[in-house]
PDB file of C-alpha atoms in Angstrom:
ATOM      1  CA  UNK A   1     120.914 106.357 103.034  1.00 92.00           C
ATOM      2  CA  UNK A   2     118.551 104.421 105.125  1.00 97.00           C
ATOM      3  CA  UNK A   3     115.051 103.331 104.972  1.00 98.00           C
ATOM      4  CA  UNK A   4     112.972 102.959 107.767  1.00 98.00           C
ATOM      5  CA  UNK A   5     109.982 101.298 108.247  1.00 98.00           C
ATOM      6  CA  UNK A   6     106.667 101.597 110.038  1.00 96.00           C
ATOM      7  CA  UNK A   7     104.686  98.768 110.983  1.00 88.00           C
ATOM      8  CA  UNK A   8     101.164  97.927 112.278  1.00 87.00           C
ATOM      9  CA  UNK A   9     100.413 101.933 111.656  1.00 93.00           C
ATOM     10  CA  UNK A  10      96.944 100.606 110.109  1.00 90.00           C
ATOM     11  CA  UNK A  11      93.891  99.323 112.221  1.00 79.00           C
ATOM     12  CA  UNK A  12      92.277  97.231 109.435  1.00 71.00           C
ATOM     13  CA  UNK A  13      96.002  95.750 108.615  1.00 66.00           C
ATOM     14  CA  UNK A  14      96.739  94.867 112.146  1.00 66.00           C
ATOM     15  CA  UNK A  15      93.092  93.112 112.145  1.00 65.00           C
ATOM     16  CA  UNK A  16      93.877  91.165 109.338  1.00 71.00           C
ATOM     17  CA  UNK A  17      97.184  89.875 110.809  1.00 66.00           C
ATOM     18  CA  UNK A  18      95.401  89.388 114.252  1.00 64.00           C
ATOM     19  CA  UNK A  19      98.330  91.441 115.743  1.00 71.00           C
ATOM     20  CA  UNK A  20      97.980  93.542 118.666  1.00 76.00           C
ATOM     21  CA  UNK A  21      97.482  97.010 118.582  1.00 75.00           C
ATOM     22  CA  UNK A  22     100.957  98.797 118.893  1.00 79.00           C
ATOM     23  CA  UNK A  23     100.854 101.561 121.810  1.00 89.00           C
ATOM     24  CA  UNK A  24     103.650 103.388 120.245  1.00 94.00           C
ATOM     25  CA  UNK A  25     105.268 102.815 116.062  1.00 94.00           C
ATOM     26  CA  UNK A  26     106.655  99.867 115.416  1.00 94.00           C
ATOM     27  CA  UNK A  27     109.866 100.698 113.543  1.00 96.00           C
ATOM     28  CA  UNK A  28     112.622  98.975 111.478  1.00 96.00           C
ATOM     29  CA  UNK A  29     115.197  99.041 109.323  1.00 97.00           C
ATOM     30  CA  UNK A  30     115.950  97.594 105.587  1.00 97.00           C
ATOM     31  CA  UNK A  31     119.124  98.707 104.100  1.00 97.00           C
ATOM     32  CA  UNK A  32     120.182 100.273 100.686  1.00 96.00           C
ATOM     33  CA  UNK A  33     120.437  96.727  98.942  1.00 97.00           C
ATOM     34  CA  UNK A  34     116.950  95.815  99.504  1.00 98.00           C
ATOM     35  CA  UNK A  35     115.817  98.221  97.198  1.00 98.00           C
ATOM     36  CA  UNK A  36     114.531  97.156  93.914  1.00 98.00           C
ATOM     37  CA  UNK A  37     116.527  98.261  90.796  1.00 95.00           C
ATOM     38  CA  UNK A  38     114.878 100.119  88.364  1.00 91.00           C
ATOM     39  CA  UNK A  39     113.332  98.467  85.232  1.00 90.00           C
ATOM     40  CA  UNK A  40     114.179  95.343  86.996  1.00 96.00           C
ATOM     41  CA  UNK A  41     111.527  92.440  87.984  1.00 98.00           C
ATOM     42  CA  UNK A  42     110.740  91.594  91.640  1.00 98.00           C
ATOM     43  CA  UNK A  43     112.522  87.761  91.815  1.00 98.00           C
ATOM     44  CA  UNK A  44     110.487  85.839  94.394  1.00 98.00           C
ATOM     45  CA  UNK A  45     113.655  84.684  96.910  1.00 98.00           C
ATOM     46  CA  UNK A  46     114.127  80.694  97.444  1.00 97.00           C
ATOM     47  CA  UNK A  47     113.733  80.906 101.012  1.00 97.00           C
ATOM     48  CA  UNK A  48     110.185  81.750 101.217  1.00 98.00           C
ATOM     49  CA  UNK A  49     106.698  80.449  99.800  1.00 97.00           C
ATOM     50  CA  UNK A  50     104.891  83.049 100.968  1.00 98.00           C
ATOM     51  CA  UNK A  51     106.025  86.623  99.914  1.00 98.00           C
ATOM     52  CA  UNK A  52     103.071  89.279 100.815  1.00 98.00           C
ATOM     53  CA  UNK A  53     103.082  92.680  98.716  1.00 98.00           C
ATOM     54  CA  UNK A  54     102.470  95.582 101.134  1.00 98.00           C
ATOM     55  CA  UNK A  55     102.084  98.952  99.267  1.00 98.00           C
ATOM     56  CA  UNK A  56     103.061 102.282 101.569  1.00 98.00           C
ATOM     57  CA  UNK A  57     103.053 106.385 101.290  1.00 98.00           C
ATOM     58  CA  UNK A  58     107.136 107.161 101.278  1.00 98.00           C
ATOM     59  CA  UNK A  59     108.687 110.300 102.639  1.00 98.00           C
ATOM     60  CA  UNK A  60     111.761 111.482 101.474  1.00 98.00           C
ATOM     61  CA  UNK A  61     113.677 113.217 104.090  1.00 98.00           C
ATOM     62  CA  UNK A  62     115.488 116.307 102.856  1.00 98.00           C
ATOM     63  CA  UNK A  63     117.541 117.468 105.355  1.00 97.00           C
ATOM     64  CA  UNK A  64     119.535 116.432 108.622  1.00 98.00           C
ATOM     65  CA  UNK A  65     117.502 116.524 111.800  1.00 98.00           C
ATOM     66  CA  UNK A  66     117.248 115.000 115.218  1.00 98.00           C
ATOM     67  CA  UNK A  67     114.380 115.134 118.233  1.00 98.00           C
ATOM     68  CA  UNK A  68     112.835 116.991 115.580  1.00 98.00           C
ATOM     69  CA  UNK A  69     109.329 118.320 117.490  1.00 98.00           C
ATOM     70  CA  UNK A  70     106.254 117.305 115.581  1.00 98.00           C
ATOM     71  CA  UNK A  71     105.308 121.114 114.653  1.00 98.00           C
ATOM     72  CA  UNK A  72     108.845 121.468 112.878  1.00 98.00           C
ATOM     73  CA  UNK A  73     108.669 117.885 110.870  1.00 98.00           C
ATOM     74  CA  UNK A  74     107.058 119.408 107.973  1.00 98.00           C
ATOM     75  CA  UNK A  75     110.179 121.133 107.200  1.00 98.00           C
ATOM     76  CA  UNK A  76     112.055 118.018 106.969  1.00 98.00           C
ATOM     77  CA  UNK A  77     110.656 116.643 103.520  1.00 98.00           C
ATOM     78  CA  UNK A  78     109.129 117.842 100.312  1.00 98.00           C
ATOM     79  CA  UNK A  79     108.558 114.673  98.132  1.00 98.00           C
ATOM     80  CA  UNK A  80     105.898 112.110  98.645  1.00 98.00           C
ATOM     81  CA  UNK A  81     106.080 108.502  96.972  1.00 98.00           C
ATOM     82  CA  UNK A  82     104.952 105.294  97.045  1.00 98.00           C
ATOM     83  CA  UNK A  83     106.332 101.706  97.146  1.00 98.00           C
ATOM     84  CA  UNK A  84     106.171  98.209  98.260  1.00 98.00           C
ATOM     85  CA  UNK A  85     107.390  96.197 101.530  1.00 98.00           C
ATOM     86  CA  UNK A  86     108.172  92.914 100.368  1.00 98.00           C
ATOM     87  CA  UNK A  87     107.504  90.563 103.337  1.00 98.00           C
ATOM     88  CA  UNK A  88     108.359  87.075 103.551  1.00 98.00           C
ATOM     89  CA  UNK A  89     105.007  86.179 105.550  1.00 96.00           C
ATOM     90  CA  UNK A  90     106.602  82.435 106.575  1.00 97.00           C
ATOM     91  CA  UNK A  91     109.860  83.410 107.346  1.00 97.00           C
ATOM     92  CA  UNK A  92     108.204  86.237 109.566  1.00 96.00           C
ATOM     93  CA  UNK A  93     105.851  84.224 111.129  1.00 95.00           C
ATOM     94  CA  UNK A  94     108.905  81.963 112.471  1.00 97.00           C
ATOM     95  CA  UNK A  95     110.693  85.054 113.273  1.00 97.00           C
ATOM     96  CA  UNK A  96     107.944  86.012 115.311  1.00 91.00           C
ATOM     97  CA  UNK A  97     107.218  83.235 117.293  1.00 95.00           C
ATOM     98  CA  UNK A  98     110.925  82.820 118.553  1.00 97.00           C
ATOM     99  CA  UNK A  99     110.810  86.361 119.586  1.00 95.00           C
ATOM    100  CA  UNK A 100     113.721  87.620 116.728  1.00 96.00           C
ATOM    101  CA  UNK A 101     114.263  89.916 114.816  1.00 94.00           C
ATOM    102  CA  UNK A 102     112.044  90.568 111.307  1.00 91.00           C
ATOM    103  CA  UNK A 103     115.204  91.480 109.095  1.00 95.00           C
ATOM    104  CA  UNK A 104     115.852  88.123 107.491  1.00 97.00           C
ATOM    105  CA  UNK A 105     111.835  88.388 106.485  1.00 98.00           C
ATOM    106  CA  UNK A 106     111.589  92.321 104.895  1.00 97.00           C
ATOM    107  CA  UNK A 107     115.395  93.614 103.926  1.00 98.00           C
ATOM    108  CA  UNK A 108     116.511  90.991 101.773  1.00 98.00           C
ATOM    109  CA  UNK A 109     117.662  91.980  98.059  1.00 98.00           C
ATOM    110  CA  UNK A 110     114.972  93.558  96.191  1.00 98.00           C
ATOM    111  CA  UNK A 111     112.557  93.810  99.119  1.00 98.00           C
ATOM    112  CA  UNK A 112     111.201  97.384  99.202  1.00 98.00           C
ATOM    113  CA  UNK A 113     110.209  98.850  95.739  1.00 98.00           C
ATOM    114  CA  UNK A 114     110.694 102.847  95.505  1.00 98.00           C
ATOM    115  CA  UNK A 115     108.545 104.677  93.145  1.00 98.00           C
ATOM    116  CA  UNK A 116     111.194 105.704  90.115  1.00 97.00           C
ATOM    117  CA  UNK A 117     109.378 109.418  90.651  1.00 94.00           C
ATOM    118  CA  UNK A 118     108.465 111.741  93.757  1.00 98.00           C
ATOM    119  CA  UNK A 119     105.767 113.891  93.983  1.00 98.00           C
ATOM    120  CA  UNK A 120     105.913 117.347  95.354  1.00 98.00           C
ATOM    121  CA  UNK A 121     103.861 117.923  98.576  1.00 98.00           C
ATOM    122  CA  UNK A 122     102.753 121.335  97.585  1.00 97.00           C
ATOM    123  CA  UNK A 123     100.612 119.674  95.030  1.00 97.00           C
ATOM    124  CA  UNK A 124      98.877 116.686  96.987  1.00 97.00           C
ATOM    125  CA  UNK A 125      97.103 118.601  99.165  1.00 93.00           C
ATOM    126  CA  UNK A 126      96.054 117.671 102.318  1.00 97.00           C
ATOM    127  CA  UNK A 127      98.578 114.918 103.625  1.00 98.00           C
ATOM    128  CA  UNK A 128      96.621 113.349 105.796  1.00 97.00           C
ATOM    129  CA  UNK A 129      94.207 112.468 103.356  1.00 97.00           C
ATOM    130  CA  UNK A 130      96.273 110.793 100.482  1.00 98.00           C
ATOM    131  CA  UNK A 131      94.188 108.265  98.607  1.00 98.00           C
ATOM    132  CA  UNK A 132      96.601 105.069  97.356  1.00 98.00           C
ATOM    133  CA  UNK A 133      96.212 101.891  96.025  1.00 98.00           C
ATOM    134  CA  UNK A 134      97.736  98.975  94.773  1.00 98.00           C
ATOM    135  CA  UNK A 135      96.507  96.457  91.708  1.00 98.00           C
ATOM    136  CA  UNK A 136      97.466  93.276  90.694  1.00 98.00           C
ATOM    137  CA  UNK A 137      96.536  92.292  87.436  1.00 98.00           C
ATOM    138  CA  UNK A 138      94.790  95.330  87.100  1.00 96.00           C
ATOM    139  CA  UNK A 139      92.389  94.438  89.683  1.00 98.00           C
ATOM    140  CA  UNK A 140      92.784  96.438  93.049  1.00 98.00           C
ATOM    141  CA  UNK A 141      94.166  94.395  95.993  1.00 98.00           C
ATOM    142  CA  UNK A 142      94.691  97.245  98.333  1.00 97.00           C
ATOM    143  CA  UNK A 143      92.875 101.042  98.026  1.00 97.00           C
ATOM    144  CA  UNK A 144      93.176 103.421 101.086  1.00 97.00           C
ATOM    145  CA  UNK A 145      94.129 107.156 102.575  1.00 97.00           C
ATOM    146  CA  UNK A 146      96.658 108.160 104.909  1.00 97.00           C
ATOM    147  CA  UNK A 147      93.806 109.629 107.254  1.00 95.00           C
ATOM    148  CA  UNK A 148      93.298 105.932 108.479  1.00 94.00           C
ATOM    149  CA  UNK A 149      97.078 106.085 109.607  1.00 95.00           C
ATOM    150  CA  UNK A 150      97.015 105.543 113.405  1.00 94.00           C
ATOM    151  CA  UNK A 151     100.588 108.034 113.557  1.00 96.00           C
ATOM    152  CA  UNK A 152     100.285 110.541 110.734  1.00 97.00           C
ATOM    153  CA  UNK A 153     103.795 111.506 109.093  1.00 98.00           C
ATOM    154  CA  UNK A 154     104.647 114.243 110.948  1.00 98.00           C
ATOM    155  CA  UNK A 155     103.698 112.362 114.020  1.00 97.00           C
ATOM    156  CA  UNK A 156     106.177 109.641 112.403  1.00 98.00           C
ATOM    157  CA  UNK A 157     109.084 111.706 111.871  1.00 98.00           C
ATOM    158  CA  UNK A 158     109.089 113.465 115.097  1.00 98.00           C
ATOM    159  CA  UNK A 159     109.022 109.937 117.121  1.00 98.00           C
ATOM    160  CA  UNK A 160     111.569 108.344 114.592  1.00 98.00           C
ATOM    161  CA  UNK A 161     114.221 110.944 114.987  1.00 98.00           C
ATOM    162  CA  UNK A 162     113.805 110.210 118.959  1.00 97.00           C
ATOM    163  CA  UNK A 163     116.014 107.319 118.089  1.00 98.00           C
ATOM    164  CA  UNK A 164     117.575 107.425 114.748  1.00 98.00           C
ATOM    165  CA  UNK A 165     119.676 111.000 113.468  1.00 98.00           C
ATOM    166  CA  UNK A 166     117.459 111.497 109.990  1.00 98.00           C
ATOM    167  CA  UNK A 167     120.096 112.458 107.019  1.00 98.00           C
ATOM    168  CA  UNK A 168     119.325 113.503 103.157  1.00 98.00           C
ATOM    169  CA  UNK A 169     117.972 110.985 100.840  1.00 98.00           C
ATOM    170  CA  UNK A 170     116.968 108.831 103.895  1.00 98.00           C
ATOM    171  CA  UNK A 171     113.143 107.680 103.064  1.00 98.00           C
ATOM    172  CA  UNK A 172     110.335 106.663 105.629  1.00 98.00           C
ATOM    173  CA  UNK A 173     107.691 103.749 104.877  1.00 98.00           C
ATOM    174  CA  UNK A 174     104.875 105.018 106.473  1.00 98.00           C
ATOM    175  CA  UNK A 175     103.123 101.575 106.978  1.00 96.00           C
ATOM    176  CA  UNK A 176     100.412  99.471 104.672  1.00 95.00           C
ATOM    177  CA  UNK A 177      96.953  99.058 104.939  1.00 95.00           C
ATOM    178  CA  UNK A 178      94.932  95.832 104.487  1.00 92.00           C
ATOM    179  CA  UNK A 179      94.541  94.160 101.444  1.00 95.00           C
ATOM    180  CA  UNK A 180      97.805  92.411 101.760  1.00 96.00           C
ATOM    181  CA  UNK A 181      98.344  89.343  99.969  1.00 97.00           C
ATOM    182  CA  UNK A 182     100.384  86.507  98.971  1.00 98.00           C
ATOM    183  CA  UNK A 183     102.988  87.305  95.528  1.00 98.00           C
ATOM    184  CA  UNK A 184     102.852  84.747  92.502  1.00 98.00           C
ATOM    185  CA  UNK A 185     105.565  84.323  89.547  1.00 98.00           C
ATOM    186  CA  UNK A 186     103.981  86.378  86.242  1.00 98.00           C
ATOM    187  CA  UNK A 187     101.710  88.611  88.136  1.00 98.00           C
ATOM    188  CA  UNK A 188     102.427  92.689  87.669  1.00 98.00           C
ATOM    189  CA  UNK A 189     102.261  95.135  90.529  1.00 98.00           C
ATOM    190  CA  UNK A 190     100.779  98.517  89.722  1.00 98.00           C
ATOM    191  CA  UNK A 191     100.571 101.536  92.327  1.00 98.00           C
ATOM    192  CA  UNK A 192      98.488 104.911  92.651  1.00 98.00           C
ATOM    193  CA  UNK A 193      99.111 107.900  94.303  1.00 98.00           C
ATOM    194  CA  UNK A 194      96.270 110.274  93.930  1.00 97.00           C
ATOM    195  CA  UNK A 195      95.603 108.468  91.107  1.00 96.00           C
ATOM    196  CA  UNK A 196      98.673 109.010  89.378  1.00 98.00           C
ATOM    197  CA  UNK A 197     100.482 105.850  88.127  1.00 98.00           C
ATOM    198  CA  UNK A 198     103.566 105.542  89.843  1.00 98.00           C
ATOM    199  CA  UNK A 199     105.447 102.266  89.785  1.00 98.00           C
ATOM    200  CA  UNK A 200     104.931  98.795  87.622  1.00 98.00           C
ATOM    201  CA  UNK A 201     106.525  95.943  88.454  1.00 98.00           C
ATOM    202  CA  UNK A 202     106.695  92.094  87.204  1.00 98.00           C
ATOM    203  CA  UNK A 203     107.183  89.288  89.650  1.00 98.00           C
ATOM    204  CA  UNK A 204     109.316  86.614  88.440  1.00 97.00           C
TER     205      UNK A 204
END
């Protein structure tokens, strides 16, 4: 399986990073090992000093399509999650500037946390309109809705299998909001979906 990854699909997050506004999804890729283990802690690497949490609305594909038209995406998945993009802001921010690629910064080992459960789409409701939210500590560090999405996920999946064959089990970050923030050893990372509790992490 693969995960891919939206960026900059957010307004207020691109504001906050003073990035430009994308004309068309930013996309990339973090592979299987980047995942988080279950049960296990969230190690901050030795390479960075600056890991940001970035929670995101996943989409767990459930079938194999390609140039899938917008109108016929919905067909494609049935489970809705929810999970971090670990970023290694400094590393990034280097990346960026010398024009390379943002791998070495957001698929390392342990970088993208999966919620350990799925919800069924039948009973969320309207997806454009999913209320989410990170806490840290118990305080709330990010709270949002995918109607502020700037490519909603039908939108996403239709564009994304433009370029990349979509297979079973492959799952879609849909992008974060703002509220993004800096990682620190101790802290625990708790997200919502609708309200319902669906990951809880410790960073080590």
């Amino acid at each position: 399986m693969k995960i891919i990854c939206v960026g900059r699909n957010y307004t207020d997050h691109i504001a906050e990073l003073e990035n430009e506004k994308p004309e068309e999804p930013v996309l990339f890729q973090k592979p299987d090992t980047s995942i988080l283990l279950k049960k296990q802690p969230f190690f901050i690497p030795d390479f960075s000093n600056d890991v940001h949490y970035e929670v995101e609305v996943l989409v767990k594909i459930k079938k194999i399509g390609k140039h899938i038209q917008e109108k016929f995406a919905h067909k494609y998945y049935d489970e809705i999650g929810l999970g971090i993009d670990f970023t290694a802001r400094d590393l990034q921010q280097k990346l960026k500037e010398k024009g390379l690629p943002w791998e070495k910064a957001k698929a390392f080992d342990g970088a993208a946390v999966v919620s350990p459960k799925w919800l069924d789409k039948k009973d969320l409701g309207d997806l454009n309109d999913l209320k989410f939210r990170l806490e840290k500590n118990d305080e709330i560090v990010q709270n949002s809705t995918t109607a502020h999405m700037l490519w909603k996920i039908d939108e996403l999946i239709a564009y994304i299998s433009t370029y990349f064959t979509l297979k079973i089990g492959d799952i879609i970050f849909t992008g974060t909001p703002a509220g993004v923030g800096k990682v620190s050893p101790d802290e625990r990372l708790t997200g919502y979906l609708e309200d319902k509790k669906m990951f809880s992490i410790k960073v080590k």
